[in-house]
Structures are given as C-alpha cells and as structure tokens.
Amino acid sequence: MMEEVKVVLYGVGAVGELIARFLLEKQGVKIVGAVDVAEDKVGKDLGVVLGLNKKLGIIVSKDAASALSNVGADVVIHTTTSYLRETYPQIVSIVKRRANVISTCEELSYPYYSEPKLAEKLDALAKKHGVTILGTGINPGFLMDTLVITLTAVCQKIEKIEVMRVLNAATRRLSFQKKIGVGLTVEEFKEKIACKQITGHVGLEQSIAMIADALSWKLDVIKAEAVQPVIANKTVENNLVKVEAGKVSGLRQTVRGLIEGREIIRLDFQAYIDAKEEYDAITIQGVPTVKQKIQPCIHGDMGTVAIVVNSIPKVLKAPAGLLTMKDLPVPSAALGDLRNHVSTLKQSDSK
Amino acid sequence: MMEEVKVVLYGVGAVGELIARFLLEKQGVKIVGAVDVAEDKVGKDLGVVLGLNKKLGIIVSKDAASALSNVGADVVIHTTTSYLRETYPQIVSIVKRRANVISTCEELSYPYYSEPKLAEKLDALAKKHGVTILGTGINPGFLMDTLVITLTAVCQKIEKIEVMRVLNAATRRLSFQKKIGVGLTVEEFKEKIACKQITGHVGLEQSIAMIADALSWKLDVIKAEAVQPVIANKTVENNLVKVEAGKVSGLRQTVRGLIEGREIIRLDFQAYIDAKEEYDAITIQGVPTVKQKIQPCIHGDMGTVAIVVNSIPKVLKAPAGLLTMKDLPVPSAALGDLRNHVSTLKQSDSK
C-alpha cells in the first residue's frame, strides 16, 4: 500500500482546527506541518493548540517556507482568508514547493470572476510545478454551485435557476456571527458593511459565475444587491450573544446573474439568529423543472471540513493546474483509509 | 469552431426516438446514422419514423456495421436492452469502429457488479481503440447513485444511506407500465416476475454497487427483496390502461447492501398508477446527516434523454476506457451549442 498522504495545514484558525481534528482521526493521512500567524499559536505544539491531551510533535510555525521544507507534503490545506489578493502569495509559496493546494479561500472557488489575471498566473505556475490547486468548501464550493450544476444534468432546457440557503446563525461559531453583524444596531450594520469591516458571506458571485460557466451561459452582469440586515422582532439569545428586539440578528444577501436584463440565476443567502426553518433549496425552471430541498440545511463548518478532506484523493489524482469543483470527478465522501480512495480513482490518461 | 458532433443512434425505440427529437433541436450536433431491428422502421427515413413532416436523409438500418461505416461517428447513442450479455456484441461492434459509446443499458451503468468479465473486456477494447464507453440514464445513472454519491461529499462519517424513488406510473409510457405489471392480477404478476416475462426496474443492484465503490465500502452482499405488487384499492384509470380494484397498479422493489449483516444502503423503488406523492428522496445518516428531497420526482424518460445528451461533451473529452458516471467530471446540462461544452472542458493531462 502507498505511504500515508502527508498534509500541511496552512492556517490553524476555526476551520483549520476542525480539519486538523478530523485528519487526526482518519487513517491513511498524516499531518506533517502547521502554519499560523496567531501569536498564541506560533511555537506551540499542534496538539496543545488543539487542546488535546498530547503533543503531536508538530510545532506551529509562523514561517510557511520553513514549515514546508523537507516534509514532503503531498497536499497543503490552506485556510486563511476569503480574498485571493491576500492569499495569492501564500498559495504561490506552496506551489513552488511542489505541493498540491486545497484552499477554503472563497474567491479561489471560482477565481476567474474577480481575479482572472491571478487565476491565469496560478494555473501556469501549478502546471509548471506539476501540482493541482483547488478552492472549495461547503459554500462556495458545493451547496450553491457544484450541487446546482449537478442537478442541471437532468435538464434538456433551463429558463432560470434559483438557490436559497437559510441558516440559523445561533448554531454557528462567534466569528461567523460577527461576520454577519449579529447584535449590531441597524446603523452600525450599514456602516460596517459600507466600510467592509464586516463582509457578510463571500462567494455568491463566484458561485453564479461557476454555474454560468458550466452551462455555457454568457452573463452580461452579476449583480449583488445591497446586503440587508435581518432585524430581531423580539429579544433572541443563544450561548454566544444576546440580540435585543430591533437590533440586527443576521443578514440576507441576494446576487443575480442577468442576460439582456433578464434574471436567469438568483442566489439568496440568509443567516440570522433563530431562523425557524433552515434549508438549502434549489429550483431549476426548465424541461423538466427540478425542485430540490435539503432540510435542515447543511452545517457550514461541518460540511466544509468534510468537503476539504474528501477532495484530497481527487486533487492528488487530478491533472496539474488550477481547477474548480466542476472540473473534478463527481465529489464523494472519502470514508475510511484515505489511500483506498486515491488508488481506486481512474487515471486521467488522455485519449 | 470545431465541426458538428456526429451521432449515430443505435436503437430507435421509445427512448431512442425522444433522444433523436432532442438532438434535432440542438445546435452543434448532427445525426449521421440510425440502427434498429423493428420491421416497421428498417429501411425508412428517420424523419418518417419519428413522425416528422420531413425526410432527414438517414435511412434506419438493420445492419449496424453498415450504418457505422464511413459516417465518422464521434459517438453512438445506444438504447436497446437492459442486459449487458445481450448488448455486449453490439457495443463491441461500435467500439471496433472507433466511436465513443453512451448507452442506456442498465447493467452497463455499473457493469462490474453483474458482468465483471465483460466489463474488463470492454475496458481493454475501448482503450485499444482509443474510445470511451459510458452507461448512463436517469436511473440507474443519476437519481439513485450519482446524486447520492455527490451528496456524500458533505459528510465526514456515514452510518447508512436510504434512497427512495416513488413515481406515478400513469405519467409514463405504456411499455413502462407493462414492465411493472400494471393491470395484471396478483397471480399473473407473480408468475411473470418469476419467469422474467416482466422485469420490473433493472439497475438497483448496479446503483448500490456504484455507491459502495465510490465510498470504498466492501459490501458482503447486495440483496434484492422479492418484487412486491402494489394493489389498486379502487379502480384507477388513465389514458393508457384501466386497473380494476384488486388488480396490480404497479410495483415496489427494495434492494439492500449489507456489511456483516447490517444494512448500510437501502434503495426503495415504487412505481404505480395514482401514486399520490411523487418524489426522489435521499437520506444519509452520518456526520452531518443529509435529508434531501426532489419533489415531484424527475420524469424518467425526460431525464434520461437529458442525461444521455448532456454526457456527450464529457465522454468526448474523457480518457479512453469503460467509465461510469462517478468517474466523469461533475455532470451538467450541455445547453445551447454542444460544441461550446466540448471546447471548455478541462483537458485530462496527467501530472
């Protein structure tokens, strides 16, 4: 049997920590390095950072170059920030060390939309070094794009696509709640959104662009509506925050893809405390019409951890270059020993 | 722009006819030949066979070899029968003419289960001739396998998978209704099932085997329960048949995948006249649990026509050999000109 798959974690924040815990449980894979900039993590053993009762012999390093040196990483799981402009040099440094990259950077899920030049450079660099770069996660990366694309396969014609994700923010971590403005006054919310102090959900434009690309739809424009606060109509409370009536309990974002003024893709994302009905719904108006619903919605962090780790075998076997989820084989859970999934994937021999 | 994709139809029965009509509407693709054994079709122009008001200049041939000669087919759409033992020589004859094959032969959707030796031979032959063979359709091929596999991608762990397809047979063609025993007495139904005069739905075992393969689950056994008739409790009627109370209005089939006696995959297929609620439901018990429902269910023939034609670009770009849906990139609708979808697919260059 092949050697264990060697992984370096680039980013040991909220999501990186969850991925680390999951990888430690899995067979056929080994964490061989960890990178983070947080002062309370740098220099500590990864086991200590994760709050485990044991040391793992992996010291969290501030310096990516040294963490990646001489460890022979097969893949680097990159979980730092949402914007490709910021993550670009980090990803370049990984690719130059000839490791494959799986990143939760939201813009990287479909980088051709907001950063086509950086995407082109990454693609060339990855091909030069013989590695694959993939941006993924539950959203963007799956629920509002890859799964939508998959369902279009049953359609002969399509008029319009509508996707809704509604989640109860009370079930999510504090940093997510902050990102969506929970507890702010409406005025504070609008200010912080305007000056980008809070971002809301990043990735809806990328999801629309990926769907359009898969369908060969040439959109004239992808239009993001102003982010709307959801207002608590009574005081709501969870173990992390208390939101008084009249304050912001979360947000609603709508992004639309248009051709000649006609809306043909609409993504609607809603995340707020105490959302009564949580779901992921896809409606494809076409021949035939498809009405699909996942209820309750998939938990963001749990799903992202799964998708990232489940992508490892496909990325290891993929052609070199910058890929998106739609370019890879049908996604699937890499249950049990990760090596079994690497060895059973079909080779990508050309015809 | 590349030339139009040239298609030969091998089988111009109920599904083949629907595919032909859809292809005739589509840009970037051209029907260049047609094969069928039905005496009322052989020797006639395809346009006449389809009931169109015009001739297409394509004569339906009984002889596949001659229909495939000198037409330069890129892909043959093969829609004859459900069992690989019967379709094997037909597929061999296509592959030897160096055309790719997309077939609705149910066993071919995952041929390694019932016909591993034939599968091995087809794979070797396809590689020798540099073409791809794919078995697909709405079911097997998508609703109870590929879509299930796709949804597992959000899971870290999986305990059990349950899939249900419930459809109102009144919306389906007569040949389908006959296949599921509509209008028979219970005794007739049991006799005809026992002597395989009617088959019910073919492909549940293949779907389970494909799911298990994608997840690296080693099943001890795939167990088909006895096919159960659904009995009409009042007289039901549609434009094709009348079923008196007490007679068979359709059937229910359950197939289960077991490991050490524990059921970990269950597929439940129900098709009967007047089914009140039509749906395709997938439940994955795991971390996280996924509860998904498509309602109403996807119409079988409409979906099969879509999946078959939508698979053309992926098959043209796929590596040579016998593939299944899980080996191909994420499926999607090939809207508009088919050539756009061929040219934008990522090349399968190896690393």
XYZ file of C-alpha atoms in Angstrom:
702
model
C 0.000 0.000 0.000
C 1.122 3.547 -0.720
C 2.548 5.727 2.049
C 0.257 7.861 4.175
C -0.812 11.087 2.495
C 1.229 13.920 4.021
C -0.673 17.105 4.811
C 0.489 20.531 5.957
C -2.110 22.834 7.498
C -1.654 26.409 6.342
C -3.954 28.195 8.780
C -4.981 26.763 12.134
C -7.964 29.043 12.799
C -11.536 27.933 13.460
C -11.855 25.829 10.302
C -8.208 24.722 10.253
C -8.568 23.348 13.784
C -11.653 21.347 12.864
C -9.883 19.943 9.817
C -6.882 19.008 11.975
C -9.097 17.099 14.426
C -10.796 15.229 11.611
C -7.491 14.353 9.932
C -6.102 13.033 13.218
C -8.999 10.553 13.354
C -8.526 9.386 9.774
C -6.431 6.513 8.505
C -4.002 6.864 5.638
C -3.205 10.511 6.223
C -0.665 12.287 8.424
C -0.250 15.929 9.410
C 3.401 16.837 8.880
C 3.357 20.586 9.421
C 1.286 23.573 10.529
C 1.448 27.295 9.768
C -0.332 30.147 11.508
C 0.346 33.779 12.363
C -1.626 33.960 15.622
C 0.778 34.793 18.448
C -0.933 32.450 20.863
C -0.304 29.545 18.485
C 3.130 30.128 16.953
C 5.833 27.984 18.522
C 3.359 25.695 20.273
C 2.798 22.019 19.571
C -0.275 21.447 17.368
C -1.700 19.058 19.966
C -1.598 21.823 22.579
C -3.152 24.331 20.163
C -5.990 21.884 19.508
C -6.495 21.411 23.236
C -5.632 17.728 23.086
C -4.020 15.916 25.974
C -0.976 15.008 23.947
C 1.754 16.581 21.891
C 1.886 15.700 18.215
C 5.492 16.668 17.550
C 4.374 19.360 15.108
C 5.286 22.917 16.059
C 3.036 25.635 14.607
C 5.315 27.846 12.541
C 4.869 31.459 11.540
C 7.137 30.870 8.577
C 5.449 28.915 5.784
C 8.682 28.323 3.896
C 10.278 26.533 6.829
C 7.108 24.554 7.657
C 7.003 23.314 4.075
C 10.700 22.497 3.826
C 11.779 18.900 3.865
C 8.437 17.490 4.972
C 7.454 16.159 1.537
C 3.856 17.423 1.783
C 1.512 15.878 -0.781
C -1.123 18.480 -0.155
C -1.424 21.716 1.793
C -4.811 22.548 3.293
C -4.985 26.307 3.182
C -7.490 28.126 5.399
C -6.542 31.755 5.894
C -8.708 34.498 4.328
C -11.508 34.989 1.792
C -9.777 37.159 -0.800
C -7.380 35.880 -3.435
C -5.389 39.104 -3.483
C -4.367 38.341 0.095
C -3.911 34.596 -0.269
C -2.152 34.693 -3.637
C 1.434 34.956 -2.306
C 0.689 32.223 0.234
C -0.546 29.883 -2.471
C 2.394 30.708 -4.721
C 4.786 29.767 -1.917
C 3.064 26.374 -1.562
C 3.022 25.633 -5.294
C 6.713 26.480 -5.586
C 7.376 23.735 -3.034
C 5.549 21.322 -5.348
C 2.647 20.565 -3.041
C -0.979 20.391 -4.162
C -3.265 23.012 -2.610
C -6.819 22.720 -1.299
C -7.963 26.118 -0.082
C -11.103 27.486 1.549
C -10.314 30.961 0.160
C -13.789 31.862 -1.092
C -12.634 33.750 -4.169
C -10.473 30.812 -5.211
C -13.563 28.594 -5.580
C -14.053 30.307 -8.938
C -11.201 32.819 -9.284
C -11.875 33.644 -12.934
C -14.648 36.006 -11.848
C -12.938 38.546 -9.590
C -9.264 37.784 -10.244
C -8.842 36.412 -13.768
C -5.199 37.520 -14.004
C -4.182 35.930 -10.733
C -6.091 32.811 -11.789
C -4.145 32.624 -15.026
C -0.851 33.041 -13.191
C -1.751 30.363 -10.651
C -2.778 27.965 -13.406
C 0.519 28.434 -15.235
C 2.547 28.124 -12.059
C 0.709 24.970 -10.961
C 1.275 23.374 -14.360
C 4.952 24.331 -14.262
C 5.382 22.624 -10.900
C 3.090 19.688 -11.689
C 0.555 20.298 -8.930
C -3.172 20.987 -8.630
C -4.839 23.974 -6.925
C -8.478 23.716 -5.826
C -10.640 26.218 -3.966
C -13.547 24.535 -2.190
C -15.765 24.417 0.886
C -19.430 23.951 1.573
C -20.352 27.383 0.237
C -18.911 28.484 -2.098
C -17.763 25.113 -3.401
C -20.809 22.904 -3.103
C -24.293 23.865 -1.919
C -24.913 26.895 -4.129
C -22.802 25.882 -7.147
C -21.479 22.313 -7.577
C -24.740 20.722 -6.417
C -26.750 23.104 -8.598
C -24.611 22.219 -11.621
C -25.039 18.507 -10.870
C -28.831 18.799 -10.804
C -28.899 20.581 -14.181
C -27.736 17.286 -15.723
C -31.346 16.046 -15.778
C -32.489 19.078 -17.802
C -32.881 19.453 -21.545
C -33.640 23.171 -21.271
C -33.311 25.698 -18.474
C -35.139 29.008 -18.075
C -33.980 30.090 -14.661
C -32.164 28.873 -11.559
C -32.975 29.932 -8.008
C -30.996 28.834 -4.979
C -31.749 29.628 -1.344
C -29.712 28.917 1.749
C -31.347 29.799 5.048
C -29.500 29.058 8.251
C -29.935 29.739 11.927
C -26.802 31.644 12.904
C -27.304 30.617 16.523
C -25.799 27.241 15.660
C -22.623 28.813 14.290
C -19.408 29.998 15.885
C -18.976 33.548 17.215
C -16.630 34.675 14.428
C -19.291 33.756 11.870
C -21.953 35.604 13.875
C -19.740 38.691 13.959
C -19.169 38.486 10.208
C -22.910 38.717 9.634
C -23.453 41.581 12.092
C -25.314 39.798 14.890
C -26.087 42.185 17.776
C -25.346 45.440 15.941
C -27.774 48.329 15.588
C -29.075 48.771 12.058
C -26.948 51.891 11.697
C -23.790 50.145 12.869
C -24.550 47.297 10.483
C -24.834 49.596 7.485
C -21.651 51.435 8.407
C -19.630 48.285 8.920
C -20.879 46.788 5.669
C -20.109 50.054 3.810
C -16.530 50.230 5.091
C -16.116 46.447 4.741
C -15.460 45.985 8.426
C -17.886 43.102 8.171
C -18.149 41.242 4.896
C -21.230 39.106 5.114
C -20.976 35.917 3.108
C -18.257 35.940 0.451
C -18.675 33.778 -2.633
C -22.137 34.241 -4.130
C -20.714 35.967 -7.216
C -18.216 33.140 -7.606
C -20.982 30.537 -7.336
C -23.037 32.275 -10.026
C -20.027 32.573 -12.311
C -19.234 28.886 -11.883
C -22.795 27.813 -12.659
C -22.874 30.040 -15.759
C -19.551 28.659 -16.946
C -20.735 25.054 -16.528
C -23.868 25.810 -18.553
C -22.093 27.952 -21.193
C -24.299 30.894 -20.269
C -22.665 34.208 -21.123
C -23.954 36.521 -18.399
C -23.978 40.249 -19.075
C -23.594 41.052 -15.416
C -23.567 39.543 -11.944
C -25.374 41.976 -9.676
C -25.074 41.943 -5.896
C -27.998 43.618 -4.135
C -27.214 45.709 -1.057
C -26.769 43.415 1.945
C -29.911 43.640 4.088
C -29.893 43.322 7.863
C -32.459 40.983 9.406
C -33.968 42.686 12.462
C -34.881 40.784 15.613
C -38.560 41.403 16.365
C -38.115 40.144 19.912
C -35.089 39.632 22.097
C -33.286 36.485 20.997
C -30.438 34.872 22.808
C -28.029 31.995 22.478
C -24.982 30.815 24.377
C -22.767 33.271 22.474
C -24.718 36.520 22.116
C -27.915 38.288 23.072
C -29.769 40.328 20.465
C -32.342 42.823 21.701
C -35.515 43.438 19.721
C -34.843 45.969 16.971
C -31.178 45.057 16.624
C -29.577 43.020 13.878
C -29.941 39.233 14.169
C -28.176 38.482 10.884
C -28.405 39.262 7.212
C -29.839 38.490 3.824
C -27.821 38.714 0.607
C -29.078 38.298 -2.916
C -26.923 38.083 -6.011
C -28.341 37.762 -9.516
C -26.975 36.768 -12.900
C -28.539 38.558 -15.869
C -28.658 38.174 -19.640
C -30.171 41.128 -21.512
C -31.770 42.403 -18.334
C -33.434 39.068 -17.609
C -32.577 37.378 -14.318
C -31.576 33.787 -15.008
C -29.686 32.892 -11.837
C -30.601 34.110 -8.365
C -28.798 33.106 -5.190
C -30.395 34.111 -1.915
C -28.399 33.661 1.293
C -29.986 34.241 4.686
C -28.239 33.737 8.020
C -29.757 35.028 11.246
C -30.370 34.063 14.841
C -33.489 31.964 15.347
C -34.275 31.329 11.660
C -37.226 28.987 12.142
C -36.772 26.890 9.021
C -33.237 26.023 7.940
C -32.767 24.655 4.442
C -30.826 24.560 1.190
C -33.211 24.749 -1.760
C -32.569 24.627 -5.489
C -35.225 25.308 -8.100
C -34.369 24.858 -11.758
C -37.164 26.024 -14.037
C -36.778 24.071 -17.221
C -37.533 20.833 -19.021
C -38.036 19.167 -16.639
C -38.331 21.568 -13.702
C -36.341 20.418 -10.677
C -37.376 21.330 -7.130
C -34.892 20.136 -4.608
C -34.583 20.779 -0.890
C -32.128 19.729 1.778
C -33.689 20.205 5.170
C -32.270 21.091 7.606
C -29.505 22.981 5.802
C -26.010 21.517 5.895
C -23.980 22.960 8.775
C -21.311 25.170 7.256
C -18.231 24.233 9.259
C -19.054 20.523 9.389
C -19.630 20.465 5.654
C -16.526 22.459 4.819
C -14.311 20.132 6.861
C -15.825 17.162 5.005
C -15.555 18.627 1.511
C -11.955 19.731 2.030
C -10.749 16.363 3.289
C -12.924 14.407 0.834
C -11.310 16.369 -2.001
C -7.791 15.181 -1.163
C -7.858 11.960 -3.259
C -9.384 13.730 -6.280
C -6.820 16.523 -6.104
C -3.940 14.065 -5.811
C -5.144 12.292 -8.968
C -6.192 15.412 -10.923
C -4.290 16.938 -13.826
C -1.913 19.768 -12.940
C -3.244 23.317 -12.925
C -5.845 25.477 -11.249
C -9.142 23.572 -11.144
C -12.583 24.239 -9.754
C -15.035 21.730 -8.301
C -16.862 21.365 -11.598
C -13.682 20.139 -13.309
C -13.114 17.271 -10.885
C -14.873 13.887 -10.913
C -18.186 13.629 -9.057
C -17.386 14.527 -5.424
C -17.799 11.835 -2.750
C -17.013 11.008 0.858
C -13.525 9.569 1.286
C -14.584 7.233 4.108
C -12.094 5.041 5.928
C -8.468 4.917 4.827
C -7.789 7.837 2.520
C -5.329 5.784 0.455
C -8.089 3.456 -0.761
C -9.697 6.425 -2.462
C -6.503 7.554 -4.117
C -5.761 4.119 -5.537
C -9.252 3.416 -6.929
C -9.681 6.691 -8.825
C -9.434 6.354 -12.578
C -6.248 7.643 -14.115
C -6.593 10.699 -16.294
C -4.908 9.201 -19.358
C -5.707 11.174 -22.464
C -7.350 9.611 -25.490
C -15.149 26.326 -34.362
C -14.932 22.532 -34.413
C -17.179 20.510 -36.706
C -20.607 19.386 -35.522
C -20.529 16.345 -33.263
C -21.621 13.337 -35.329
C -24.013 10.925 -33.639
C -25.343 7.528 -34.678
C -28.458 6.264 -32.913
C -28.211 2.545 -32.160
C -31.814 1.826 -31.197
C -34.752 3.970 -32.253
C -37.292 2.685 -29.722
C -39.217 4.789 -27.207
C -36.133 6.395 -25.643
C -34.109 6.489 -28.876
C -36.902 8.422 -30.583
C -37.023 11.002 -27.803
C -33.259 11.407 -27.978
C -33.450 11.835 -31.760
C -36.046 14.602 -31.432
C -33.965 16.409 -28.845
C -30.782 16.112 -30.912
C -32.570 17.501 -33.969
C -33.371 20.663 -31.973
C -29.828 21.100 -30.714
C -27.012 23.105 -32.284
C -23.559 21.686 -32.817
C -24.649 18.096 -33.234
C -25.792 16.066 -36.214
C -27.397 12.636 -36.529
C -25.492 10.715 -39.196
C -26.957 7.241 -38.872
C -29.645 5.113 -37.231
C -29.917 1.412 -36.404
C -32.965 -0.576 -35.346
C -34.322 -4.095 -35.784
C -38.042 -3.246 -35.768
C -39.515 -4.258 -39.129
C -41.750 -1.200 -39.266
C -38.694 1.035 -39.029
C -35.947 -0.655 -41.055
C -35.458 0.900 -44.475
C -37.482 4.012 -43.640
C -36.175 7.558 -43.353
C -35.591 8.580 -39.727
C -37.818 11.623 -40.228
C -40.706 9.352 -41.207
C -40.042 7.015 -38.269
C -40.150 9.998 -35.917
C -43.420 11.141 -37.472
C -41.916 14.408 -38.684
C -43.142 16.166 -41.797
C -39.778 15.902 -43.488
C -37.192 13.369 -44.503
C -33.781 13.621 -42.864
C -31.804 11.630 -45.418
C -30.977 8.998 -42.821
C -32.276 5.509 -43.528
C -32.821 3.295 -40.474
C -30.602 0.277 -40.990
C -30.902 -3.198 -39.549
C -27.202 -3.691 -40.056
C -25.101 -1.800 -37.500
C -21.850 -2.380 -39.355
C -23.111 -0.651 -42.463
C -24.747 2.194 -40.530
C -21.467 2.870 -38.784
C -19.332 2.632 -41.918
C -17.902 5.778 -43.402
C -20.019 8.174 -41.358
C -17.221 9.169 -38.969
C -19.420 8.970 -35.874
C -17.932 10.671 -32.813
C -20.382 8.977 -30.515
C -23.032 6.275 -30.750
C -26.073 6.598 -28.530
C -27.049 3.060 -27.746
C -30.575 2.312 -26.480
C -31.515 -1.324 -26.990
C -31.907 -3.594 -23.932
C -31.183 -3.714 -20.203
C -28.762 -6.635 -20.006
C -25.090 -6.442 -20.886
C -24.960 -10.057 -22.047
C -27.331 -9.044 -24.859
C -25.817 -5.653 -25.631
C -22.183 -6.732 -25.368
C -21.713 -7.728 -29.049
C -23.484 -4.534 -30.140
C -21.151 -2.382 -28.054
C -18.105 -4.294 -29.271
C -19.125 -3.595 -32.874
C -19.321 0.144 -32.122
C -16.001 0.294 -30.295
C -14.260 -1.534 -33.130
C -15.402 1.281 -35.426
C -13.647 3.737 -33.073
C -16.751 5.562 -31.910
C -17.430 6.515 -28.299
C -20.497 4.859 -26.747
C -23.167 6.264 -24.457
C -25.620 3.520 -23.583
C -28.815 3.293 -21.558
C -28.203 -0.432 -20.995
C -28.980 -0.575 -17.279
C -26.347 -3.143 -16.383
C -23.687 -1.074 -18.131
C -24.224 1.802 -15.670
C -22.061 -0.211 -13.288
C -21.120 -3.398 -15.140
C -18.553 -4.581 -12.576
C -21.377 -5.928 -10.408
C -23.167 -8.456 -12.632
C -20.715 -8.778 -15.526
C -17.171 -8.143 -14.291
C -15.568 -10.195 -17.075
C -17.439 -8.446 -19.859
C -16.611 -5.126 -18.182
C -12.927 -5.961 -18.193
C -13.051 -6.934 -21.846
C -14.921 -3.763 -22.813
C -12.440 -1.623 -20.897
C -9.482 -3.219 -22.664
C -11.151 -2.978 -26.063
C -12.095 0.679 -25.556
C -8.541 1.533 -24.533
C -7.185 -0.330 -27.548
C -9.370 1.683 -29.891
C -8.998 4.971 -28.003
C -12.670 5.484 -27.176
C -14.815 5.845 -24.063
C -17.817 3.712 -23.079
C -20.359 5.071 -20.589
C -23.600 3.549 -19.334
C -25.991 6.177 -18.036
C -29.589 7.324 -17.739
C -31.763 8.875 -15.071
C -31.972 5.641 -13.077
C -29.620 3.857 -12.953
C -27.091 6.563 -13.760
C -28.164 9.512 -11.683
C -31.030 9.709 -9.187
C -30.249 6.647 -7.073
C -26.457 6.593 -7.466
C -24.536 9.585 -8.910
C -26.608 12.136 -6.986
C -26.319 10.065 -3.816
C -22.544 9.872 -4.210
C -22.397 13.644 -4.795
C -24.284 14.365 -1.582
C -21.937 12.185 0.469
C -19.233 14.774 -0.234
C -20.532 16.897 2.661
C -20.148 14.010 5.127
C -17.262 13.184 7.434
C -18.811 9.883 8.510
C -21.701 7.821 7.183
C -23.737 5.211 9.025
C -26.389 4.387 6.457
C -27.852 5.545 3.153
C -31.522 5.293 2.185
C -32.867 6.284 -1.207
C -36.496 6.278 -2.297
C -37.994 6.878 -5.711
C -41.769 6.982 -5.872
C -43.432 7.691 -9.182
C -46.920 7.723 -10.582
C -46.798 5.224 -13.443
C -49.829 6.900 -15.025
C -47.499 9.591 -16.375
C -45.295 7.044 -18.123
C -45.473 5.310 -21.492
C -47.315 2.015 -21.971
C -44.169 -0.111 -22.372
C -43.000 1.090 -18.956
C -46.409 0.338 -17.433
C -46.267 -3.173 -18.862
C -42.773 -3.690 -17.472
C -44.067 -3.034 -13.975
C -47.172 -5.227 -14.350
C -49.930 -2.609 -14.466
C -53.362 -4.248 -14.920
C -52.324 -7.833 -14.105
C -53.885 -9.970 -11.415
C -51.609 -10.599 -8.448
C -51.155 -14.191 -9.602
C -50.237 -13.170 -13.139
C -47.816 -10.621 -11.712
C -46.018 -13.193 -9.589
C -45.812 -15.653 -12.479
C -44.479 -13.110 -14.913
C -41.903 -11.844 -12.437
C -40.843 -15.427 -11.632
C -40.315 -16.365 -15.278
C -38.821 -12.923 -16.043
C -41.524 -12.101 -18.560
C -41.664 -8.748 -16.823
C -38.522 -7.413 -15.198
C -39.596 -4.533 -13.050
C -36.928 -1.882 -12.725
C -33.440 -3.022 -13.663
C -30.440 -1.333 -12.062
C -30.913 -1.082 -8.307
C -28.100 -3.565 -7.668
C -25.863 -1.599 -10.019
C -26.682 1.651 -8.206
C -25.821 0.136 -4.834
C -22.569 -1.296 -6.169
C -21.589 2.081 -7.624
C -22.299 3.909 -4.365
C -20.313 1.332 -2.388
C -17.398 1.597 -4.804
C -17.338 5.407 -4.562
C -17.283 5.209 -0.770
C -14.796 2.299 -0.607
C -17.367 0.230 1.252
C -16.757 -3.505 0.814
C -20.270 -4.945 0.863
C -20.694 -8.598 1.805
C -23.824 -8.901 -0.268
C -26.357 -6.939 -2.293
C -29.757 -8.416 -1.536
C -32.799 -7.898 -3.734
C -36.071 -8.449 -1.907
C -38.880 -10.177 -3.817
C -40.597 -7.652 -6.089
C -43.925 -6.721 -4.483
C -47.038 -5.848 -6.467
C -48.907 -2.703 -5.437
C -52.642 -3.466 -5.445
C -55.219 -0.934 -6.578
C -57.705 -0.442 -3.719
C -60.170 1.202 -6.106
C -60.493 1.233 -9.864
C -57.900 3.596 -11.327
C -57.689 4.653 -14.905
C -55.536 6.711 -17.211
C -55.434 7.319 -20.942
C -53.461 4.091 -21.481
C -54.915 1.457 -19.152
C -57.670 0.767 -16.652
C -56.856 -1.093 -13.438
C -59.734 -2.610 -11.502
C -59.694 -2.663 -7.731
C -57.712 -5.692 -6.516
C -55.506 -5.819 -9.571
C -51.896 -4.716 -9.845
C -51.311 -0.969 -10.255
C -47.534 -1.245 -10.213
C -44.723 -2.467 -8.011
C -42.314 -1.879 -5.187
C -38.725 -3.121 -5.223
C -36.204 -2.926 -2.438
C -32.536 -3.759 -2.699
C -30.150 -3.617 0.228
C -26.394 -3.550 0.662
C -25.080 -5.288 3.772
C -21.843 -5.468 5.719
C -21.717 -8.161 8.417
C -25.492 -8.484 8.329
C -26.010 -4.760 8.871
C -27.958 -2.872 6.193
C -25.949 0.181 5.169
C -27.524 1.018 1.817
C -31.217 0.636 1.003
C -32.793 1.597 -2.302
C -36.572 1.562 -2.466
C -38.236 1.948 -5.867
C -42.008 2.351 -6.170
C -43.883 2.868 -9.425
C -47.647 2.538 -9.565
C -50.717 4.166 -11.039
C -52.052 7.047 -8.970
C -49.135 7.316 -6.524
C -50.272 10.391 -4.641
C -46.877 11.802 -3.759
C -44.095 11.520 -6.334
C -40.549 12.159 -5.136
C -36.881 11.248 -5.139
C -35.542 11.240 -1.598
C -32.066 10.623 -0.252
C -31.254 10.282 3.430
C -27.659 9.911 4.512
C -27.329 9.190 8.215
C -23.945 10.473 9.213
C -21.915 13.480 10.296
C -23.726 15.570 9.240
C -26.971 13.787 8.363
C -28.308 14.830 4.952
C -32.029 14.777 4.158
C -32.707 15.652 0.570
C -35.870 15.519 -1.471
C -36.720 16.275 -5.082
C -40.453 16.743 -5.424
C -42.095 15.885 -7.739
C -39.770 13.100 -8.865
C -37.839 13.573 -12.090
C -39.718 12.107 -15.060
C -37.762 9.066 -16.185
C -37.782 9.447 -19.968
C -37.302 13.221 -19.906
C -34.402 12.866 -17.519
C -32.777 10.019 -19.413
C -32.862 11.955 -22.683
C -31.210 14.900 -20.909
C -28.526 12.904 -19.130
C -27.582 10.974 -22.265
C -27.198 14.063 -24.446
C -25.612 16.132 -21.648
C -22.981 13.401 -21.268
C -21.744 13.740 -24.854
C -19.157 16.503 -24.220
C -17.756 14.771 -21.123
C -17.470 11.451 -22.960
C -15.731 13.082 -25.921
C -13.154 14.597 -23.553
C -12.811 11.615 -21.191
C -9.874 9.228 -21.095
C -10.271 6.030 -23.124
C -11.830 3.010 -21.459
C -15.027 1.882 -19.792
C -16.132 4.572 -17.350
C -19.079 5.052 -15.039
C -20.781 8.313 -14.101
C -18.747 8.643 -10.918
C -15.501 8.712 -12.913
C -16.541 11.679 -15.068
C -16.440 15.362 -14.084
C -19.485 16.758 -12.267
C -22.428 16.253 -14.664
C -24.163 19.320 -16.091
C -26.637 20.453 -18.724
C -24.991 20.978 -22.121
C -27.262 23.908 -23.009
C -27.078 25.604 -26.387
C -24.435 24.604 -28.909
C -22.922 21.291 -27.856
C -19.518 22.292 -29.209
C -19.144 25.050 -26.603
C -19.234 22.384 -23.922
C -16.648 20.220 -25.611
C -14.204 23.079 -26.032
C -14.451 24.448 -22.480
C -13.922 21.163 -20.648
C -10.542 20.866 -18.992
C -8.092 18.568 -20.713
C -7.198 15.424 -18.846
C -3.429 15.961 -18.927
C -1.703 13.799 -16.370
C 0.515 15.233 -13.679
